[in-house]
Amino acid sequence: QQPVQSPQAVILREGEDAVINCSSSKALYSVHWYRQKHGEAPVFLMILLKGGEQKGHEKISASFNEKKQQSSLYLTASQLSYSGTYFCGTEYSGAGSYQLTFGKGTKLSVIP
Amino acid sequence: ETGVTQTPRHLVMGMTNKKSLKCEQHLGHNAMYWYKQSAKKPLELMFVYSLEERVENNSVPSRFSPECPNSSHLFLHLHTLQPEDSALYLCASSQEGRGLAGGDEQFFGPGTRLTVL
């Protein structure tokens, strides 16, 4: 069951902040965040694990609310290079190995 | 070459053709993945291999046949595809692949843009 991302799209001016949310109806083990620019491969941003461990990007932060089964990605002081589609991928507790289920993505456009 | 490479980058094939997609990772990883990315749909996991052994097959039609001869190479053999199979096919790799993927980021290749006529 795929996670639900919101918003579907957002337009920012340089320097503005944004929050992208990822929600699941099932108990999560981890949440992965990736960014994909048009015509390019998805690039890893962040992993958040149940229990609070994080692995990720220096300039991007995220949270993982285990009770709400929700993760949020925080983009602060946005730059033009932040433009792209952001995907969250979720792993479910007890789902078995290897499987990431991705949301439909949030398209972020940063304009000058 | 570094990272994850895929060939060809673009492929046009007829419904009766047989073709293969190739993926190679130069990262020393143990797990490799095939994903399908269609317009307006989420990334869909197709196959997972860990240490050359298939560990996941997400109900993918038999017209897609994966092969993993070693931990660095992954193929996707295609035959008698349908127009709805047109999509971007992405290969990815991760360090371990055992158990949940929670500990491992996935490194994606640039993808093969497949068009089925």
Short mmCIF file of C-alpha atoms in Angstrom, two decimals:
data_model
loop_
_atom_site.label_atom_id
_atom_site.label_comp_id
_atom_site.label_asym_id
_atom_site.label_seq_id
_atom_site.Cartn_x
_atom_site.Cartn_y
_atom_site.Cartn_z
CA GLN A 1 0.00 0.00 0.00
CA GLN A 2 1.65 3.17 -1.17
CA PRO A 3 2.22 6.16 1.09
CA VAL A 4 0.38 9.41 0.45
CA GLN A 5 2.43 12.52 -0.22
CA SER A 6 1.29 16.09 0.12
CA PRO A 7 1.26 18.55 -1.44
CA GLN A 8 1.34 17.21 -4.98
CA ALA A 9 3.16 20.31 -6.18
CA VAL A 10 4.56 23.49 -4.72
CA ILE A 11 6.18 26.61 -6.14
CA LEU A 12 8.65 28.56 -4.03
CA ARG A 13 10.76 31.64 -4.48
CA GLU A 14 14.44 31.33 -3.64
CA GLY A 15 14.97 31.56 0.09
CA GLU A 16 11.51 30.35 1.06
CA ASP A 17 10.85 27.22 3.09
CA ALA A 18 8.77 24.17 2.28
CA VAL A 19 7.48 21.08 4.02
CA ILE A 20 6.61 17.87 2.23
CA ASN A 21 4.61 15.23 4.06
CA CYS A 22 4.43 11.47 3.66
CA SER A 23 1.73 9.47 5.42
CA SER A 24 1.09 5.78 5.76
CA SER A 25 -1.87 3.81 7.04
CA LYS A 26 0.43 1.01 8.19
CA ALA A 27 3.10 0.81 10.87
CA LEU A 28 6.38 2.01 9.44
CA TYR A 29 9.89 0.71 9.97
CA SER A 30 11.62 3.37 7.93
CA VAL A 31 11.04 6.24 5.56
CA HIS A 32 13.39 7.08 2.68
CA TRP A 33 13.44 10.38 0.81
CA TYR A 34 14.73 10.82 -2.74
CA ARG A 35 14.81 13.72 -5.17
CA GLN A 36 14.57 13.27 -8.93
CA LYS A 37 15.31 16.00 -11.42
CA HIS A 38 13.77 15.83 -14.86
CA GLY A 39 15.53 13.27 -17.02
CA GLU A 40 17.80 12.13 -14.19
CA ALA A 41 17.94 9.26 -11.71
CA PRO A 42 16.48 9.61 -8.22
CA VAL A 43 19.10 10.71 -5.69
CA PHE A 44 19.13 9.74 -2.04
CA LEU A 45 18.41 12.45 0.53
CA MET A 46 17.52 10.88 3.86
CA ILE A 47 16.57 7.72 5.70
CA LEU A 48 14.65 7.87 8.94
CA LEU A 49 14.43 4.72 10.99
CA LYS A 50 12.00 3.69 13.66
CA GLY A 51 13.57 4.62 16.94
CA GLY A 52 14.90 7.94 15.76
CA GLU A 53 18.06 7.19 13.84
CA GLN A 54 18.62 9.34 10.77
CA LYS A 55 21.02 9.15 7.89
CA GLY A 56 21.08 11.92 5.43
CA HIS A 57 21.80 15.14 3.82
CA GLU A 58 23.45 18.08 5.56
CA LYS A 59 21.12 20.84 4.38
CA ILE A 60 17.83 18.99 4.46
CA SER A 61 16.11 17.79 7.58
CA ALA A 62 13.23 15.47 8.22
CA SER A 63 11.12 14.09 11.00
CA PHE A 64 9.47 10.76 11.60
CA ASN A 65 6.39 10.59 13.79
CA GLU A 66 5.98 6.92 14.64
CA LYS A 67 2.62 7.41 16.33
CA LYS A 68 1.13 9.14 13.31
CA GLN A 69 3.05 6.97 10.79
CA GLN A 70 4.10 10.16 9.10
CA SER A 71 7.31 11.75 7.92
CA SER A 72 7.96 15.34 6.92
CA LEU A 73 10.82 16.70 4.83
CA TYR A 74 11.90 20.25 5.62
CA LEU A 75 13.54 22.34 2.93
CA THR A 76 14.79 25.61 4.34
CA ALA A 77 16.13 28.65 2.50
CA SER A 78 15.38 26.95 -0.79
CA GLN A 79 17.78 27.23 -3.69
CA LEU A 80 17.16 26.84 -7.40
CA SER A 81 18.93 23.48 -7.21
CA TYR A 82 16.19 22.15 -4.91
CA SER A 83 13.77 21.96 -7.83
CA GLY A 84 12.68 18.46 -8.70
CA THR A 85 10.24 15.77 -7.66
CA TYR A 86 10.55 14.47 -4.13
CA PHE A 87 9.58 10.90 -3.39
CA CYS A 88 9.14 9.19 -0.08
CA GLY A 89 9.59 5.44 0.13
CA THR A 90 8.27 3.49 3.06
CA GLU A 91 9.12 0.17 4.62
CA TYR A 92 6.57 -1.51 6.78
CA SER A 93 7.17 -3.35 9.99
CA GLY A 94 6.83 -7.04 9.40
CA ALA A 95 6.51 -6.64 5.64
CA GLY A 96 9.48 -8.81 4.89
CA SER A 97 12.68 -7.77 3.32
CA TYR A 98 13.83 -5.32 0.72
CA GLN A 99 10.61 -3.69 -0.37
CA LEU A 100 10.31 0.06 -0.59
CA THR A 101 6.91 1.38 -1.59
CA PHE A 102 7.06 4.87 -3.07
CA GLY A 103 4.55 7.69 -3.04
CA LYS A 104 3.52 9.53 -6.20
CA GLY A 105 5.91 12.36 -5.55
CA THR A 106 5.80 16.08 -4.82
CA LYS A 107 6.94 18.38 -7.58
CA LEU A 108 8.89 21.31 -6.17
CA SER A 109 9.70 24.31 -8.35
CA VAL A 110 11.99 27.04 -7.03
CA ILE A 111 11.93 30.27 -8.99
CA PRO A 112 14.23 33.30 -8.74
CA GLU B 1 32.76 4.21 -14.79
CA THR B 2 31.39 5.00 -11.38
CA GLY B 3 28.07 4.44 -9.67
CA VAL B 4 25.30 2.61 -11.47
CA THR B 5 25.21 2.51 -15.25
CA GLN B 6 22.42 1.35 -17.54
CA THR B 7 22.35 0.54 -21.22
CA PRO B 8 20.77 1.35 -23.51
CA ARG B 9 19.48 4.73 -22.40
CA HIS B 10 16.66 4.64 -24.94
CA LEU B 11 14.98 1.66 -26.59
CA VAL B 12 12.13 1.41 -29.07
CA MET B 13 10.80 -2.06 -29.75
CA GLY B 14 7.89 -3.77 -31.38
CA MET B 15 5.55 -6.06 -29.53
CA THR B 16 7.14 -9.16 -31.05
CA ASN B 17 10.73 -8.20 -30.39
CA LYS B 18 13.09 -9.58 -27.75
CA LYS B 19 15.51 -7.18 -26.11
CA SER B 20 17.53 -6.92 -22.91
CA LEU B 21 18.31 -4.07 -20.54
CA LYS B 22 21.64 -4.07 -18.78
CA CYS B 23 22.63 -2.62 -15.44
CA GLU B 24 26.08 -2.53 -13.90
CA GLN B 25 27.08 -1.23 -10.49
CA HIS B 26 30.62 -0.23 -9.60
CA LEU B 27 29.99 0.26 -5.90
CA GLY B 28 30.67 -3.18 -4.50
CA HIS B 29 27.07 -3.54 -3.39
CA ASN B 30 25.34 -6.85 -2.72
CA ALA B 31 21.76 -6.01 -3.66
CA MET B 32 20.32 -4.85 -6.98
CA TYR B 33 16.82 -3.79 -7.95
CA TRP B 34 14.66 -3.17 -11.02
CA TYR B 35 12.00 -0.46 -10.83
CA LYS B 36 9.42 0.71 -13.35
CA GLN B 37 8.53 4.40 -13.47
CA SER B 38 5.48 5.35 -15.53
CA ALA B 39 4.06 8.80 -16.04
CA LYS B 40 1.90 9.92 -13.13
CA LYS B 41 2.54 6.68 -11.21
CA PRO B 42 4.83 5.98 -8.30
CA LEU B 43 8.05 4.04 -8.69
CA GLU B 44 7.14 0.37 -8.76
CA LEU B 45 9.55 -2.25 -7.50
CA MET B 46 9.77 -5.16 -9.92
CA PHE B 47 12.61 -7.42 -8.78
CA VAL B 48 15.20 -7.59 -6.04
CA TYR B 49 18.38 -9.62 -6.02
CA SER B 50 20.63 -10.09 -3.02
CA LEU B 51 23.97 -11.82 -3.55
CA GLU B 52 22.76 -12.90 -6.99
CA GLU B 53 19.69 -14.61 -5.59
CA ARG B 54 16.23 -13.33 -6.41
CA VAL B 55 14.44 -12.43 -3.21
CA GLU B 56 11.46 -10.41 -4.37
CA ASN B 57 9.22 -10.57 -7.40
CA ASN B 58 6.30 -8.21 -7.15
CA SER B 59 3.84 -10.08 -9.34
CA VAL B 60 5.57 -8.94 -12.50
CA PRO B 61 4.29 -10.46 -15.77
CA SER B 62 6.42 -13.25 -17.18
CA ARG B 63 7.23 -11.19 -20.27
CA PHE B 64 9.81 -9.54 -17.99
CA SER B 65 12.61 -11.93 -17.04
CA PRO B 66 15.48 -10.81 -14.79
CA GLU B 67 18.94 -12.28 -14.64
CA CYS B 68 21.72 -11.59 -12.16
CA PRO B 69 24.90 -13.43 -13.16
CA ASN B 70 27.00 -11.77 -10.45
CA SER B 71 26.62 -9.07 -7.84
CA SER B 72 27.73 -6.34 -10.25
CA HIS B 73 25.44 -7.06 -13.18
CA LEU B 74 21.70 -7.22 -13.61
CA PHE B 75 19.71 -7.80 -16.77
CA LEU B 76 16.06 -7.46 -17.64
CA HIS B 77 15.06 -9.59 -20.61
CA LEU B 78 12.00 -8.38 -22.47
CA HIS B 79 9.77 -10.32 -24.87
CA THR B 80 6.33 -9.82 -26.37
CA LEU B 81 5.79 -6.58 -24.49
CA GLN B 82 2.65 -4.49 -24.59
CA PRO B 83 2.37 -0.75 -25.29
CA GLU B 84 1.46 -0.19 -21.62
CA ASP B 85 4.92 -1.47 -20.70
CA SER B 86 6.39 1.74 -22.10
CA ALA B 87 8.09 3.45 -19.18
CA LEU B 88 11.40 4.41 -17.63
CA TYR B 89 13.12 1.33 -16.18
CA LEU B 90 15.46 2.13 -13.34
CA CYS B 91 18.10 -0.06 -11.82
CA ALA B 92 19.36 0.52 -8.29
CA SER B 93 21.82 -1.05 -5.89
CA SER B 94 22.39 -1.00 -2.15
CA GLN B 95 25.09 -2.20 0.18
CA GLU B 96 23.60 -5.21 1.89
CA GLY B 97 20.02 -5.89 0.97
CA ARG B 98 19.52 -8.37 3.76
CA GLY B 99 16.47 -7.82 5.85
CA LEU B 100 14.68 -4.53 5.62
CA ALA B 101 16.16 -1.85 3.42
CA GLY B 102 16.02 0.60 6.29
CA GLY B 103 19.73 0.66 6.74
CA ASP B 104 20.66 1.10 3.12
CA GLU B 105 20.28 3.97 0.73
CA GLN B 106 19.70 2.95 -2.83
CA PHE B 107 21.82 4.27 -5.66
CA PHE B 108 19.92 4.61 -8.91
CA GLY B 109 21.12 4.41 -12.47
CA PRO B 110 19.97 6.91 -15.11
CA GLY B 111 17.34 4.54 -16.46
CA THR B 112 16.34 3.13 -19.82
CA ARG B 113 13.47 4.90 -21.55
CA LEU B 114 11.50 2.09 -23.21
CA THR B 115 8.86 2.64 -25.88
CA VAL B 116 6.81 -0.32 -27.09
CA LEU B 117 5.07 0.19 -30.41
#
